[in-house]
Short mmCIF file of C-alpha atoms and ligand atoms in Angstrom, two decimals:
data_model
loop_
_atom_site.label_atom_id
_atom_site.label_comp_id
_atom_site.label_asym_id
_atom_site.label_seq_id
_atom_site.Cartn_x
_atom_site.Cartn_y
_atom_site.Cartn_z
CA MET A 73 91.33 116.14 115.51
CA THR A 74 94.73 115.35 116.99
CA HIS A 75 96.02 112.34 118.85
CA ALA A 76 99.10 111.96 121.02
CA THR A 77 101.54 109.29 119.93
CA GLY A 78 104.48 107.29 121.12
CA GLY A 79 104.52 108.41 124.73
CA SER A 80 105.31 111.91 123.52
CA ASN A 81 103.25 114.78 122.26
CA LEU A 82 104.42 114.23 118.69
CA ARG A 83 101.67 114.19 116.10
CA VAL A 84 101.38 114.56 112.37
CA ASP A 85 99.92 117.57 110.60
CA GLY A 86 96.76 116.15 109.04
CA GLU A 87 96.14 119.25 106.92
CA ALA A 88 99.58 119.05 105.36
CA LEU A 89 99.15 115.32 104.72
CA TRP A 90 95.84 115.94 102.96
CA THR A 91 97.35 118.78 100.92
CA ASP A 92 100.15 116.44 99.79
CA LEU A 93 97.62 113.74 98.82
CA MET A 94 95.63 116.21 96.73
CA GLU A 95 98.70 117.87 95.22
CA THR A 96 100.36 114.64 94.04
CA ALA A 97 97.00 113.41 92.67
CA ARG A 98 97.63 115.88 89.82
CA PHE A 99 100.36 113.60 88.41
CA GLY A 100 98.25 111.33 86.23
CA GLY A 101 94.98 112.71 87.57
CA THR A 102 91.88 111.52 85.66
CA PRO A 103 88.66 113.44 84.93
CA LYS A 104 86.78 111.08 87.27
CA GLY A 105 88.99 112.06 90.20
CA GLY A 106 91.26 109.04 90.16
CA ILE A 107 94.88 108.57 89.07
CA LYS A 108 96.45 106.80 86.12
CA ARG A 109 100.11 106.65 87.07
CA LEU A 110 101.56 103.44 85.68
CA THR A 111 105.06 102.55 86.80
CA LEU A 112 108.05 104.04 84.93
CA THR A 113 105.93 106.51 82.92
CA ALA A 114 106.32 110.29 82.70
CA GLU A 115 103.71 110.62 85.48
CA ASP A 116 105.70 108.25 87.68
CA ARG A 117 108.81 110.40 87.07
CA GLN A 118 106.86 113.55 87.97
CA VAL A 119 105.63 112.19 91.28
CA ARG A 120 109.09 110.82 92.07
CA ASP A 121 110.65 114.22 91.38
CA TRP A 122 108.05 115.79 93.69
CA PHE A 123 108.76 113.15 96.36
CA VAL A 124 112.55 113.63 96.22
CA LYS A 125 112.21 117.40 96.56
CA ALA A 126 109.68 117.13 99.42
CA CYS A 127 112.01 114.78 101.33
CA GLU A 128 115.07 116.96 100.69
CA ASP A 129 113.13 119.99 101.89
CA LEU A 130 112.68 118.10 105.17
CA GLY A 131 116.44 117.61 105.45
CA CYS A 132 116.51 114.03 104.21
CA ALA A 133 119.06 112.54 101.82
CA VAL A 134 117.40 110.48 99.09
CA SER A 135 119.11 107.45 97.55
CA CYS A 136 117.92 105.23 94.73
CA ASP A 137 118.73 101.56 94.21
CA SER A 138 119.19 99.62 90.99
CA MET A 139 115.45 98.86 90.79
CA GLY A 140 114.45 102.50 91.30
CA ASN A 141 113.35 101.98 94.90
CA LEU A 142 113.77 105.32 96.70
CA PHE A 143 115.03 105.71 100.28
CA ALA A 144 114.68 109.10 102.02
CA ARG A 145 116.91 109.06 105.09
CA ARG A 146 116.61 111.18 108.22
CA PRO A 147 119.78 110.71 110.28
CA GLY A 148 119.59 109.30 113.79
CA ARG A 149 121.86 109.71 116.82
CA ASP A 150 123.66 106.46 115.88
CA ASP A 151 123.97 106.35 112.12
CA SER A 152 125.73 102.98 112.26
CA LEU A 153 122.39 101.36 113.13
CA PRO A 154 120.20 100.03 110.32
CA PRO A 155 117.22 102.32 109.73
CA ILE A 156 113.67 101.99 111.06
CA THR A 157 111.68 102.26 107.85
CA MET A 158 108.21 102.96 106.51
CA GLY A 159 106.79 103.22 103.01
CA SER A 160 104.56 101.94 100.25
CA HIS A 161 104.14 102.80 96.55
CA LEU A 162 103.32 105.84 94.39
CA ASP A 163 102.35 103.92 91.23
CA THR A 164 98.69 103.19 90.49
CA GLN A 165 96.41 100.99 88.40
CA PRO A 166 95.19 102.43 85.04
CA THR A 167 91.97 103.48 86.78
CA GLY A 168 93.41 103.79 90.27
CA GLY A 169 92.39 105.92 93.21
CA LYS A 170 94.23 108.65 95.12
CA PHE A 171 95.11 106.58 98.19
CA ASP A 172 96.18 102.99 97.41
CA GLY A 173 99.90 103.01 98.22
CA ILE A 174 100.12 106.77 98.15
CA LEU A 175 98.78 107.14 101.69
CA GLY A 176 101.64 104.96 102.98
CA VAL A 177 104.30 107.10 101.29
CA LEU A 178 102.80 110.50 102.06
CA GLY A 179 101.81 109.33 105.56
CA GLY A 180 105.51 108.54 106.01
CA LEU A 181 106.34 112.03 104.75
CA ALA A 182 103.98 113.39 107.42
CA VAL A 183 105.90 111.39 110.02
CA LEU A 184 109.23 112.85 108.82
CA ARG A 185 107.70 116.34 108.96
CA ALA A 186 106.43 115.78 112.51
CA LEU A 187 109.87 114.61 113.67
CA ARG A 188 111.53 117.63 112.07
CA GLU A 189 109.07 120.18 113.41
CA ALA A 190 109.41 118.77 116.93
CA GLY A 191 113.21 118.63 116.62
CA HIS A 192 112.95 115.02 117.73
CA VAL A 193 116.15 113.05 117.05
CA THR A 194 115.68 109.30 116.94
CA ARG A 195 118.34 106.76 117.87
CA HIS A 196 118.11 104.95 114.53
CA PRO A 197 118.07 106.66 111.17
CA ILE A 198 114.48 106.79 109.90
CA GLU A 199 113.88 106.02 106.21
CA LEU A 200 110.86 106.47 103.99
CA ILE A 201 110.69 104.07 101.02
CA ASN A 202 108.86 104.33 97.69
CA TRP A 203 108.86 100.83 96.10
CA THR A 204 108.90 100.61 92.30
CA ASN A 205 106.03 98.85 90.49
CA GLU A 206 103.87 97.55 93.29
CA GLU A 207 100.81 97.37 91.07
CA GLY A 208 102.12 95.02 88.39
CA SER A 209 99.73 96.52 85.88
CA ARG A 210 102.19 97.68 83.23
CA PHE A 211 104.87 95.08 84.02
CA THR A 212 103.72 91.89 85.78
CA PRO A 213 103.96 90.47 88.42
CA PRO A 214 103.02 92.92 91.17
CA MET A 215 105.30 93.90 94.09
CA MET A 216 108.15 93.45 91.66
CA CYS A 217 110.89 95.58 93.19
CA SER A 218 110.22 94.86 96.86
CA GLY A 219 110.37 91.29 95.51
CA VAL A 220 113.89 91.86 94.14
CA PHE A 221 114.82 93.58 97.41
CA ALA A 222 113.70 90.48 99.34
CA GLY A 223 115.32 87.99 96.97
CA VAL A 224 112.04 86.67 95.52
CA PHE A 225 113.00 87.70 91.96
CA THR A 226 116.41 88.32 90.41
CA GLU A 227 117.29 91.81 89.20
CA GLN A 228 117.94 90.50 85.70
CA GLU A 229 114.58 88.79 85.28
CA VAL A 230 112.82 92.01 86.28
CA LEU A 231 115.00 94.23 84.04
CA ASP A 232 114.09 91.95 81.10
CA LYS A 233 110.31 92.17 81.63
CA ARG A 234 108.39 93.82 78.80
CA ASP A 235 105.11 95.70 78.81
CA ARG A 236 102.38 95.03 76.24
CA ALA A 237 103.98 97.55 73.88
CA GLY A 238 107.20 95.53 74.01
CA LEU A 239 109.14 98.13 76.02
CA ARG A 240 111.74 96.68 78.38
CA PHE A 241 111.63 97.43 82.12
CA GLY A 242 115.38 98.15 82.28
CA GLU A 243 115.29 100.77 79.50
CA GLU A 244 112.13 102.39 80.86
CA LEU A 245 113.71 102.67 84.32
CA GLU A 246 116.79 104.35 82.77
CA ALA A 247 114.55 106.62 80.72
CA ILE A 248 112.84 108.17 83.76
CA GLY A 249 116.25 108.66 85.40
CA TYR A 250 115.69 106.43 88.42
CA ARG A 251 118.12 103.55 87.96
CA GLY A 252 120.34 104.05 90.99
CA GLU A 253 123.82 102.88 91.89
CA GLU A 254 123.07 100.92 95.03
CA ILE A 255 122.48 97.20 94.34
CA CYS A 256 118.87 96.38 95.21
CA GLY A 257 118.62 94.43 98.47
CA ARG A 258 121.96 95.58 99.94
CA HIS A 259 120.15 97.85 102.35
CA PRO A 260 119.56 96.31 105.77
CA LEU A 261 116.36 97.41 107.52
CA ALA A 262 115.89 97.27 111.30
CA ALA A 263 112.11 97.22 110.83
CA TYR A 264 109.48 98.17 108.22
CA PHE A 265 105.97 99.59 108.72
CA GLU A 266 103.47 100.12 105.91
CA LEU A 267 100.34 102.25 106.25
CA HIS A 268 97.70 101.33 103.64
CA ILE A 269 94.00 101.60 102.99
CA GLU A 270 92.23 98.34 103.81
CA GLN A 271 90.84 97.81 100.27
CA GLY A 272 88.09 95.78 101.95
CA PRO A 273 84.90 96.43 103.93
CA ILE A 274 85.66 95.20 107.47
CA LEU A 275 86.88 98.36 109.26
CA GLU A 276 84.08 100.49 107.80
CA ALA A 277 81.41 97.88 108.62
CA GLU A 278 82.61 97.67 112.23
CA ASP A 279 83.16 101.42 112.54
CA ARG A 280 86.86 100.96 113.40
CA THR A 281 89.60 103.38 112.40
CA ILE A 282 92.77 101.29 112.70
CA GLY A 283 93.51 97.74 111.59
CA ALA A 284 96.59 96.11 113.14
CA VAL A 285 97.51 93.78 110.29
CA ALA A 286 98.77 90.38 111.45
CA GLY A 287 99.76 89.15 108.01
CA VAL A 288 98.64 88.32 104.50
CA GLN A 289 96.52 85.27 103.85
CA GLY A 290 97.78 82.21 102.01
CA MET A 291 96.47 81.67 98.51
CA ARG A 292 96.34 78.80 96.00
CA TRP A 293 95.08 78.84 92.40
CA TYR A 294 93.97 75.88 90.24
CA GLU A 295 92.72 75.21 86.72
CA VAL A 296 89.94 72.64 86.53
CA THR A 297 88.86 70.80 83.37
CA VAL A 298 85.72 68.66 83.42
CA ARG A 299 85.24 66.33 80.45
CA GLY A 300 82.05 64.51 79.43
CA ARG A 301 80.36 64.02 76.07
CA ASP A 302 78.62 66.48 73.75
CA ALA A 303 75.07 65.23 73.09
CA HIS A 304 71.78 66.39 71.56
CA ALA A 305 69.71 68.38 74.00
CA GLY A 306 66.44 66.94 72.64
CA SER A 307 67.17 63.26 72.27
CA THR A 308 69.53 62.47 75.17
CA PRO A 309 67.58 61.28 78.26
CA MET A 310 68.67 62.89 81.51
CA PRO A 311 70.10 59.69 83.10
CA LEU A 312 72.34 59.08 80.06
CA ARG A 313 74.01 62.50 79.97
CA HIS A 314 77.62 63.39 80.76
CA ASP A 315 76.92 67.09 81.27
CA THR A 316 80.09 68.94 82.26
CA LEU A 317 78.42 72.30 82.87
CA LEU A 318 75.91 70.78 85.27
CA ALA A 319 78.74 69.01 87.13
CA SER A 320 80.76 72.28 87.17
CA ALA A 321 77.78 74.19 88.57
CA ARG A 322 77.59 71.67 91.43
CA MET A 323 81.36 72.00 91.96
CA ILE A 324 81.14 75.80 92.13
CA ALA A 325 78.41 75.52 94.75
CA ALA A 326 80.46 72.93 96.64
CA LEU A 327 83.51 75.24 96.67
CA ALA A 328 81.45 77.99 98.29
CA GLU A 329 80.26 75.51 100.95
CA VAL A 330 83.84 74.40 101.63
CA ALA A 331 84.94 78.03 102.03
CA ARG A 332 82.06 78.80 104.40
CA ALA A 333 82.94 75.71 106.44
CA HIS A 334 86.50 77.08 106.82
CA ALA A 335 85.67 80.68 107.79
CA PRO A 336 87.23 83.18 107.27
CA GLY A 337 88.43 81.23 104.23
CA VAL A 338 87.26 82.35 100.79
CA GLY A 339 86.81 80.34 97.61
CA THR A 340 86.13 81.81 94.18
CA VAL A 341 85.42 80.59 90.67
CA GLY A 342 85.91 83.74 88.63
CA LEU A 343 86.49 82.39 85.13
CA ILE A 344 84.58 79.68 83.25
CA GLU A 345 84.63 78.42 79.66
CA ASN A 346 82.02 76.00 78.40
CA ARG A 347 82.23 73.92 75.21
CA PRO A 348 80.68 73.81 72.73
CA ASN A 349 78.52 76.51 74.41
CA SER A 350 75.54 75.97 72.16
CA ASN A 351 71.95 76.28 73.30
CA ASN A 352 70.88 72.78 72.16
CA VAL A 353 74.00 70.77 72.98
CA VAL A 354 74.62 69.05 76.32
CA PRO A 355 78.05 70.50 77.23
CA GLY A 356 80.94 68.09 76.80
CA GLU A 357 83.85 70.08 78.28
CA THR A 358 83.99 72.83 80.90
CA PHE A 359 87.04 74.70 82.16
CA PHE A 360 87.15 76.94 85.24
CA THR A 361 89.57 78.43 87.73
CA VAL A 362 89.59 78.07 91.51
CA ASP A 363 91.09 80.61 93.96
CA ILE A 364 91.17 79.67 97.65
CA ARG A 365 92.57 81.78 100.50
CA HIS A 366 92.90 81.59 104.26
CA PRO A 367 95.30 83.19 106.80
CA ASP A 368 96.55 79.74 107.89
CA ASP A 369 98.40 77.57 105.35
CA GLY A 370 97.22 74.44 107.20
CA VAL A 371 93.62 75.46 106.62
CA VAL A 372 94.39 76.29 102.98
CA ALA A 373 95.64 72.71 102.64
CA ALA A 374 92.48 71.40 104.36
CA MET A 375 90.31 73.51 102.03
CA GLU A 376 92.21 72.08 99.07
CA ALA A 377 91.65 68.49 100.23
CA ALA A 378 87.97 69.18 100.97
CA PHE A 379 87.09 70.82 97.66
CA GLN A 380 88.97 68.20 95.66
CA ALA A 381 87.12 65.37 97.43
CA ARG A 382 83.78 67.09 96.77
CA PHE A 383 84.69 67.70 93.12
CA ARG A 384 85.68 64.04 92.64
CA ALA A 385 82.41 62.80 94.13
CA ILE A 386 80.41 65.19 91.94
CA ALA A 387 82.35 64.09 88.84
CA GLU A 388 81.76 60.43 89.58
CA ALA A 389 78.04 60.92 90.19
CA GLY A 390 77.75 62.96 86.99
CA GLY A 391 79.60 60.54 84.73
CA VAL A 392 82.34 63.03 83.87
CA THR A 393 86.11 63.06 84.33
CA LEU A 394 88.03 65.66 86.27
CA GLU A 395 91.49 67.22 85.97
CA ILE A 396 92.71 69.69 88.62
CA VAL A 397 96.04 71.46 87.98
CA PRO A 398 97.58 73.63 90.74
CA ILE A 399 99.01 76.78 89.10
CA TRP A 400 100.02 79.09 91.97
CA ASP A 401 100.74 78.78 95.68
CA ALA A 402 101.52 81.87 97.78
CA PRO A 403 102.05 80.88 101.42
CA ALA A 404 100.54 82.97 104.19
CA VAL A 405 102.70 85.80 105.54
CA HIS A 406 102.91 86.32 109.29
CA PHE A 407 104.14 89.74 110.27
CA ASP A 408 106.52 90.16 113.21
CA PRO A 409 104.45 89.84 116.41
CA ALA A 410 106.51 92.54 118.17
CA CYS A 411 105.95 94.99 115.30
CA VAL A 412 102.23 94.17 115.17
CA ALA A 413 102.07 94.84 118.93
CA MET A 414 103.80 98.22 118.38
CA VAL A 415 101.07 99.13 115.88
CA ALA A 416 98.33 98.05 118.30
CA ASP A 417 99.92 99.93 121.22
CA ALA A 418 100.39 103.06 119.11
CA ALA A 419 96.73 102.84 118.06
CA ARG A 420 95.52 102.53 121.67
CA GLU A 421 97.67 105.44 122.76
CA ALA A 422 96.17 107.52 119.96
CA GLY A 423 92.71 106.68 121.30
CA PHE A 424 91.71 103.88 118.93
CA ASP A 425 90.74 100.28 119.57
CA PRO A 426 92.89 98.41 117.00
CA ARG A 427 91.09 95.74 114.97
CA PRO A 428 93.30 92.65 114.38
CA ILE A 429 93.00 91.94 110.66
CA VAL A 430 94.60 89.81 107.93
CA SER A 431 95.17 91.33 104.51
CA GLY A 432 93.37 89.84 101.54
CA PRO A 433 95.49 91.61 98.88
CA GLY A 434 99.27 91.33 98.68
CA HIS A 435 101.49 94.32 99.58
CA ASP A 436 105.18 95.25 99.42
CA ALA A 437 105.23 94.47 103.15
CA ALA A 438 104.52 90.80 102.36
CA TYR A 439 107.92 90.53 100.63
CA VAL A 440 109.80 92.89 102.96
CA ALA A 441 108.66 90.63 105.84
CA ARG A 442 111.10 88.02 104.49
CA VAL A 443 114.10 90.23 105.26
CA ALA A 444 113.04 92.54 108.13
CA PRO A 445 110.61 92.63 111.07
CA THR A 446 107.47 94.05 109.46
CA ALA A 447 103.89 95.10 110.22
CA MET A 448 101.11 97.04 108.51
CA ILE A 449 98.47 99.56 109.54
CA PHE A 450 95.10 99.65 107.76
CA VAL A 451 92.62 102.52 107.67
CA PRO A 452 89.10 102.24 106.23
CA CYS A 453 88.16 103.17 102.68
CA LYS A 454 84.62 104.00 101.61
CA ASP A 455 82.55 100.91 100.72
CA GLY A 456 85.77 98.88 100.76
CA LEU A 457 86.35 100.16 97.23
CA SER A 458 89.87 100.19 95.73
CA HIS A 459 91.54 99.85 92.33
CA ASN A 460 88.79 102.28 91.35
CA GLU A 461 88.83 106.00 90.60
CA GLU A 462 86.14 106.51 93.23
CA GLU A 463 88.38 105.16 96.00
CA SER A 464 87.78 107.44 99.00
CA ILE A 465 88.99 107.97 102.57
CA THR A 466 88.48 110.73 105.13
CA GLN A 467 91.10 113.26 106.16
CA ALA A 468 90.57 112.23 109.79
CA ASP A 469 91.32 108.57 109.01
CA ALA A 470 94.39 109.49 106.95
CA GLN A 471 95.67 111.54 109.89
CA ALA A 472 94.83 108.77 112.36
CA GLY A 473 96.74 106.21 110.29
CA ALA A 474 99.79 108.48 110.00
CA ASN A 475 99.75 109.15 113.74
CA VAL A 476 99.72 105.41 114.42
CA LEU A 477 102.59 105.02 111.94
CA LEU A 478 104.51 107.69 113.87
CA GLY A 479 103.79 105.94 117.17
CA ALA A 480 104.92 102.58 115.78
CA ILE A 481 108.15 104.11 114.41
CA LEU A 482 108.98 105.66 117.78
CA ARG A 483 108.28 102.36 119.55
CA ALA A 484 110.51 100.49 117.09
CA ASP A 485 113.25 103.10 117.57
CA ALA A 486 113.20 102.33 121.29
CA ALA A 487 112.90 98.55 120.92
CA PHE A 488 115.39 97.59 118.20
ZN1 LIG B 233 98.73 99.24 97.31
#
């Protein structure tokens, strides 16, 4: 299956893309068919070495910045222009799949190959980026080095991070030979496009091939402590109880109602601790977390006000006290409307009806969007499954996504 792109007859080689995906899956490949390729490990070095050679074989010059971010550059007609860029990450979770992040990098490689084979010279230089430590599994937080690039974190705070074995990020980066000369962030980008698997169920459920990603939803986290009084389960009449688990159960149900009332908002209680957690004691203290998300920060704020009001009313009715502590606030990211339109146009030209979509998970693109016009392309993954060794996509969808990436790059080359 082939699809024309970008007002030209350029298209990616889907077979070669699939071969690259399967070949690089060897680096950290697991018996269950997934990949364990934690950042700055020997497996990470192996896939980086493979990547550098593959890019050089396509005539690109590869540079490395001080955070180990790699930039493979294909010259343009006017090399004084900042590059049109694409990319993602080659690191994985400990039980990761073959496509999360990797599709965006190798899809970009397929774009570079298509440009070379067609002899197509762009106006801007085109660069393919592999960001260091997107996953945040070995060294937290995630999206660490696109974060330094965008000024979210300082280089020093990242270099000083330690993994659970006590090894320091800075030394581990040196050890795999990918601490470059160029200071991270001193690399202007004209635009950035990231192809990624959806990691959710929407495209598959609606039988759509391409998601034109408008942004990343806003997210707030809280810790909630409900305090009442431990009491005997046999002798304490129901009206005289201060049962914190019962109140918490009502709060959890109320949070779900608040989220449903603010669709497509989501609200989750994923962790709960109950004290004393004994079968014949009325619980006297319950702790739980709250995670709320919505594409619009204004609605996130409305969800916050609504759930807190419901929680307070439940606490009062139940004779318990309530403490809510906000612990994290990640504002919504809105990608560049012009870049999102380029993705949608490229999808239509390739014969797909693009599905406007907002990302639930974070991505390197969410940070890059702070310093360059940015958009993302999603393709479906089986059962919406990701961060799982069984993560699966089709060759046709991989090819479709890479063709849309190519079309978006060509549009950006003309527009910027
Ligand atoms: Zn990813």
